[in-house]
Amino acid sequence: MPTPIVTSLADVAPRYRALFCDLWGCVHDGYRPFPEAVAALEAFRRDGGFVMLLTNSPRPKPNVIRQLDKIGVPRAAYDDVTSSGDAAQAALAAGVVGRRVFHLGPPVDLGFFRDMADDIEGADTIELVPLEEAEGIVCTGLFDDEHETPEDYRAMLLYAKT
C-alpha cells in the first residue's frame, strides 16, 4: 500500500482530536506568523480540536505567549503552549544543577529564572551567582549569538569543569 501524501491539515484533521504543533518554522519565522498555518490551526479548533504549541525555546510559557502576541499569532490559533524552558525550570527548581547557578546566556533570557509557574516548588531557592561560586550552569544560549560561537566558551567551560 503506498504512503498517502498529506497536503494540508484539513485532509487529516477529522481523524484527530488534538494537534501538537512546533512553533518555529511551522507557525512563524520568528518575525511574523505564516497565515496559512494560523488559518489551519484556527479551523482545527473551530471544529472542536485542541491545539498544543511546542517549542524548544529556553523561555517559559508566559514569555513564549508574549512573543507570539508580539509577532501577531492570534490566541484563537491555539489552546496552550509548552516549552523546553518549562521542563528545564522544573528540573532547576528540583535542584538538578544545585541551588547556586551561573547563567550562561543573553540577558533577554533572565525571565527563565524570574517567571516560574506558581506550581513549581523550590523556584524561590535558586540564586544566580558568578561562575566561581556556582554549583551548576544553566545555559540558555550564547551571550551574543550574532558575534560568538560555542568555541568562544571553551576556556570558561573547561574552568567550570575543574
PDB file of C-alpha atoms in Angstrom:
ATOM      1  CA  MET A   1       0.000   0.000   0.000  1.00  0.00           C
ATOM      2  CA  PRO A   2       1.520   3.368  -0.977  1.00  0.00           C
ATOM      3  CA  THR A   3       2.102   6.018   1.667  1.00  0.00           C
ATOM      4  CA  PRO A   4      -0.579   8.693   1.384  1.00  0.00           C
ATOM      5  CA  ILE A   5       0.676  12.227   0.792  1.00  0.00           C
ATOM      6  CA  VAL A   6      -0.937  14.744   3.139  1.00  0.00           C
ATOM      7  CA  THR A   7      -1.083  18.182   1.546  1.00  0.00           C
ATOM      8  CA  SER A   8      -2.943  20.028   4.285  1.00  0.00           C
ATOM      9  CA  LEU A   9      -4.128  19.641   7.853  1.00  0.00           C
ATOM     10  CA  ALA A  10      -7.707  19.661   6.573  1.00  0.00           C
ATOM     11  CA  ASP A  11      -7.006  16.330   4.827  1.00  0.00           C
ATOM     12  CA  VAL A  12      -6.473  14.516   8.131  1.00  0.00           C
ATOM     13  CA  ALA A  13      -7.981  16.782  10.801  1.00  0.00           C
ATOM     14  CA  PRO A  14     -11.306  14.928  11.120  1.00  0.00           C
ATOM     15  CA  ARG A  15      -9.411  11.856  12.374  1.00  0.00           C
ATOM     16  CA  TYR A  16      -7.820  13.661  15.333  1.00  0.00           C
ATOM     17  CA  ARG A  17      -8.961  15.443  18.493  1.00  0.00           C
ATOM     18  CA  ALA A  18      -5.603  17.011  19.369  1.00  0.00           C
ATOM     19  CA  LEU A  19      -2.744  18.533  17.431  1.00  0.00           C
ATOM     20  CA  PHE A  20       0.790  19.056  18.708  1.00  0.00           C
ATOM     21  CA  CYS A  21       2.470  21.666  16.530  1.00  0.00           C
ATOM     22  CA  ASP A  22       6.019  23.014  16.654  1.00  0.00           C
ATOM     23  CA  LEU A  23       6.264  26.802  16.578  1.00  0.00           C
ATOM     24  CA  TRP A  24       9.449  27.827  14.775  1.00  0.00           C
ATOM     25  CA  GLY A  25       9.182  27.182  11.057  1.00  0.00           C
ATOM     26  CA  CYS A  26       5.662  25.757  11.308  1.00  0.00           C
ATOM     27  CA  VAL A  27       3.612  28.621  12.775  1.00  0.00           C
ATOM     28  CA  HIS A  28       6.060  31.542  12.406  1.00  0.00           C
ATOM     29  CA  ASP A  29       9.509  32.511  11.160  1.00  0.00           C
ATOM     30  CA  GLY A  30      10.494  34.453  14.269  1.00  0.00           C
ATOM     31  CA  TYR A  31       9.173  37.728  12.886  1.00  0.00           C
ATOM     32  CA  ARG A  32       5.687  37.009  11.576  1.00  0.00           C
ATOM     33  CA  PRO A  33       3.161  34.189  11.552  1.00  0.00           C
ATOM     34  CA  PHE A  34       2.510  32.059   8.488  1.00  0.00           C
ATOM     35  CA  PRO A  35      -1.089  32.989   7.534  1.00  0.00           C
ATOM     36  CA  GLU A  36      -1.918  29.552   6.094  1.00  0.00           C
ATOM     37  CA  ALA A  37      -0.696  27.784   9.228  1.00  0.00           C
ATOM     38  CA  VAL A  38      -2.639  30.114  11.521  1.00  0.00           C
ATOM     39  CA  ALA A  39      -5.798  29.615   9.447  1.00  0.00           C
ATOM     40  CA  ALA A  40      -5.377  25.821   9.610  1.00  0.00           C
ATOM     41  CA  LEU A  41      -4.942  25.872  13.392  1.00  0.00           C
ATOM     42  CA  GLU A  42      -7.941  28.156  13.870  1.00  0.00           C
ATOM     43  CA  ALA A  43     -10.081  25.892  11.668  1.00  0.00           C
ATOM     44  CA  PHE A  44      -8.965  22.812  13.615  1.00  0.00           C
ATOM     45  CA  ARG A  45     -10.003  24.486  16.866  1.00  0.00           C
ATOM     46  CA  ARG A  46     -13.332  25.693  15.421  1.00  0.00           C
ATOM     47  CA  ASP A  47     -14.088  22.067  14.583  1.00  0.00           C
ATOM     48  CA  GLY A  48     -13.502  21.072  18.217  1.00  0.00           C
ATOM     49  CA  GLY A  49      -9.816  20.165  18.121  1.00  0.00           C
ATOM     50  CA  PHE A  50      -7.253  21.008  20.797  1.00  0.00           C
ATOM     51  CA  VAL A  51      -4.012  22.690  19.664  1.00  0.00           C
ATOM     52  CA  MET A  52      -0.882  22.431  21.808  1.00  0.00           C
ATOM     53  CA  LEU A  53       2.027  24.502  20.530  1.00  0.00           C
ATOM     54  CA  LEU A  54       5.501  23.143  21.302  1.00  0.00           C
ATOM     55  CA  THR A  55       8.843  24.890  21.228  1.00  0.00           C
ATOM     56  CA  ASN A  56      12.398  24.125  22.223  1.00  0.00           C
ATOM     57  CA  SER A  57      12.784  27.748  23.317  1.00  0.00           C
ATOM     58  CA  PRO A  58      14.519  28.146  26.688  1.00  0.00           C
ATOM     59  CA  ARG A  59      11.873  30.702  27.610  1.00  0.00           C
ATOM     60  CA  PRO A  60       8.971  29.645  29.816  1.00  0.00           C
ATOM     61  CA  LYS A  61       5.394  29.578  28.593  1.00  0.00           C
ATOM     62  CA  PRO A  62       4.397  33.152  29.622  1.00  0.00           C
ATOM     63  CA  ASN A  63       7.371  34.586  27.725  1.00  0.00           C
ATOM     64  CA  VAL A  64       6.621  32.460  24.652  1.00  0.00           C
ATOM     65  CA  ILE A  65       2.993  33.635  24.669  1.00  0.00           C
ATOM     66  CA  ARG A  66       4.151  37.271  24.895  1.00  0.00           C
ATOM     67  CA  GLN A  67       6.395  36.677  21.873  1.00  0.00           C
ATOM     68  CA  LEU A  68       3.504  35.099  19.939  1.00  0.00           C
ATOM     69  CA  ASP A  69       1.301  38.087  20.802  1.00  0.00           C
ATOM     70  CA  LYS A  70       4.042  40.499  19.716  1.00  0.00           C
ATOM     71  CA  ILE A  71       4.521  38.924  16.285  1.00  0.00           C
ATOM     72  CA  GLY A  72       0.786  38.531  15.702  1.00  0.00           C
ATOM     73  CA  VAL A  73      -0.067  34.866  16.261  1.00  0.00           C
ATOM     74  CA  PRO A  74      -3.708  35.073  17.396  1.00  0.00           C
ATOM     75  CA  ARG A  75      -4.657  33.267  20.590  1.00  0.00           C
ATOM     76  CA  ALA A  76      -7.578  31.776  18.650  1.00  0.00           C
ATOM     77  CA  ALA A  77      -4.997  29.580  16.881  1.00  0.00           C
ATOM     78  CA  TYR A  78      -4.033  27.543  19.960  1.00  0.00           C
ATOM     79  CA  ASP A  79      -5.181  26.273  23.331  1.00  0.00           C
ATOM     80  CA  ASP A  80      -1.885  26.030  25.161  1.00  0.00           C
ATOM     81  CA  VAL A  81       1.890  26.255  24.824  1.00  0.00           C
ATOM     82  CA  THR A  82       4.701  24.228  26.330  1.00  0.00           C
ATOM     83  CA  SER A  83       8.411  24.847  26.000  1.00  0.00           C
ATOM     84  CA  SER A  84      11.647  23.139  26.849  1.00  0.00           C
ATOM     85  CA  GLY A  85      12.089  26.125  29.146  1.00  0.00           C
ATOM     86  CA  ASP A  86       9.144  24.873  31.210  1.00  0.00           C
ATOM     87  CA  ALA A  87      10.747  21.442  31.608  1.00  0.00           C
ATOM     88  CA  ALA A  88      14.129  22.987  32.381  1.00  0.00           C
ATOM     89  CA  GLN A  89      12.591  25.249  35.036  1.00  0.00           C
ATOM     90  CA  ALA A  90      11.034  22.259  36.773  1.00  0.00           C
ATOM     91  CA  ALA A  91      14.401  20.467  36.777  1.00  0.00           C
ATOM     92  CA  LEU A  92      16.163  23.598  38.026  1.00  0.00           C
ATOM     93  CA  ALA A  93      13.688  24.075  40.878  1.00  0.00           C
ATOM     94  CA  ALA A  94      14.114  20.401  41.810  1.00  0.00           C
ATOM     95  CA  GLY A  95      17.810  21.113  42.369  1.00  0.00           C
ATOM     96  CA  VAL A  96      19.172  19.070  39.462  1.00  0.00           C
ATOM     97  CA  VAL A  97      22.079  21.518  38.958  1.00  0.00           C
ATOM     98  CA  GLY A  98      22.225  22.847  42.506  1.00  0.00           C
ATOM     99  CA  ARG A  99      20.734  25.960  44.088  1.00  0.00           C
ATOM    100  CA  ARG A 100      23.530  28.413  43.254  1.00  0.00           C
ATOM    101  CA  VAL A 101      23.777  28.628  39.480  1.00  0.00           C
ATOM    102  CA  PHE A 102      25.638  30.572  36.828  1.00  0.00           C
ATOM    103  CA  HIS A 103      23.547  31.782  33.893  1.00  0.00           C
ATOM    104  CA  LEU A 104      25.260  31.309  30.557  1.00  0.00           C
ATOM    105  CA  GLY A 105      23.081  33.202  28.118  1.00  0.00           C
ATOM    106  CA  PRO A 106      21.794  36.571  26.977  1.00  0.00           C
ATOM    107  CA  PRO A 107      20.015  38.993  29.329  1.00  0.00           C
ATOM    108  CA  VAL A 108      16.783  38.524  27.352  1.00  0.00           C
ATOM    109  CA  ASP A 109      16.611  35.012  28.862  1.00  0.00           C
ATOM    110  CA  LEU A 110      16.745  36.148  32.504  1.00  0.00           C
ATOM    111  CA  GLY A 111      12.969  35.663  32.597  1.00  0.00           C
ATOM    112  CA  PHE A 112      13.780  31.953  32.735  1.00  0.00           C
ATOM    113  CA  PHE A 113      14.785  32.472  36.372  1.00  0.00           C
ATOM    114  CA  ARG A 114      12.136  35.064  37.311  1.00  0.00           C
ATOM    115  CA  ASP A 115       8.973  33.917  35.545  1.00  0.00           C
ATOM    116  CA  MET A 116       8.367  30.492  37.006  1.00  0.00           C
ATOM    117  CA  ALA A 117       4.909  29.000  37.308  1.00  0.00           C
ATOM    118  CA  ASP A 118       3.340  29.193  40.764  1.00  0.00           C
ATOM    119  CA  ASP A 119       3.139  25.407  40.996  1.00  0.00           C
ATOM    120  CA  ILE A 120       6.912  24.886  40.672  1.00  0.00           C
ATOM    121  CA  GLU A 121       8.163  24.163  44.178  1.00  0.00           C
ATOM    122  CA  GLY A 122      11.692  25.287  45.009  1.00  0.00           C
ATOM    123  CA  ALA A 123      11.812  28.083  42.458  1.00  0.00           C
ATOM    124  CA  ASP A 124      12.394  30.687  45.153  1.00  0.00           C
ATOM    125  CA  THR A 125      15.566  28.940  46.349  1.00  0.00           C
ATOM    126  CA  ILE A 126      17.562  29.455  43.141  1.00  0.00           C
ATOM    127  CA  GLU A 127      20.328  32.065  43.321  1.00  0.00           C
ATOM    128  CA  LEU A 128      22.265  33.419  40.332  1.00  0.00           C
ATOM    129  CA  VAL A 129      25.946  33.684  41.198  1.00  0.00           C
ATOM    130  CA  PRO A 130      29.272  34.241  39.416  1.00  0.00           C
ATOM    131  CA  LEU A 131      30.780  31.143  37.806  1.00  0.00           C
ATOM    132  CA  GLU A 132      33.388  30.832  40.578  1.00  0.00           C
ATOM    133  CA  GLU A 133      30.614  30.384  43.188  1.00  0.00           C
ATOM    134  CA  ALA A 134      28.242  28.215  41.162  1.00  0.00           C
ATOM    135  CA  GLU A 135      27.199  24.642  41.862  1.00  0.00           C
ATOM    136  CA  GLY A 136      25.970  24.338  38.296  1.00  0.00           C
ATOM    137  CA  ILE A 137      25.480  26.131  34.989  1.00  0.00           C
ATOM    138  CA  VAL A 138      22.206  26.885  33.238  1.00  0.00           C
ATOM    139  CA  CYS A 139      22.798  27.632  29.567  1.00  0.00           C
ATOM    140  CA  THR A 140      20.028  29.360  27.631  1.00  0.00           C
ATOM    141  CA  GLY A 141      22.244  30.327  24.709  1.00  0.00           C
ATOM    142  CA  LEU A 142      25.297  32.373  23.866  1.00  0.00           C
ATOM    143  CA  PHE A 143      25.771  35.788  25.460  1.00  0.00           C
ATOM    144  CA  ASP A 144      25.911  37.286  21.957  1.00  0.00           C
ATOM    145  CA  ASP A 145      24.774  34.841  19.275  1.00  0.00           C
ATOM    146  CA  GLU A 146      25.431  37.325  16.481  1.00  0.00           C
ATOM    147  CA  HIS A 147      29.159  37.534  17.159  1.00  0.00           C
ATOM    148  CA  GLU A 148      30.110  34.487  19.226  1.00  0.00           C
ATOM    149  CA  THR A 149      30.278  30.759  18.665  1.00  0.00           C
ATOM    150  CA  PRO A 150      30.367  27.919  21.199  1.00  0.00           C
ATOM    151  CA  GLU A 151      34.145  27.792  20.707  1.00  0.00           C
ATOM    152  CA  ASP A 152      34.365  31.203  22.419  1.00  0.00           C
ATOM    153  CA  TYR A 153      33.240  29.478  25.633  1.00  0.00           C
ATOM    154  CA  ARG A 154      35.805  26.670  25.689  1.00  0.00           C
ATOM    155  CA  ALA A 155      38.053  28.251  28.363  1.00  0.00           C
ATOM    156  CA  MET A 156      35.093  29.129  30.595  1.00  0.00           C
ATOM    157  CA  LEU A 157      33.627  25.642  30.364  1.00  0.00           C
ATOM    158  CA  LEU A 158      36.999  23.982  30.955  1.00  0.00           C
ATOM    159  CA  TYR A 159      37.388  26.151  34.063  1.00  0.00           C
ATOM    160  CA  ALA A 160      33.906  25.169  35.241  1.00  0.00           C
ATOM    161  CA  LYS A 161      34.738  21.507  34.747  1.00  0.00           C
ATOM    162  CA  THR A 162      37.558  21.715  37.322  1.00  0.00           C
TER     163      THR A 162
END
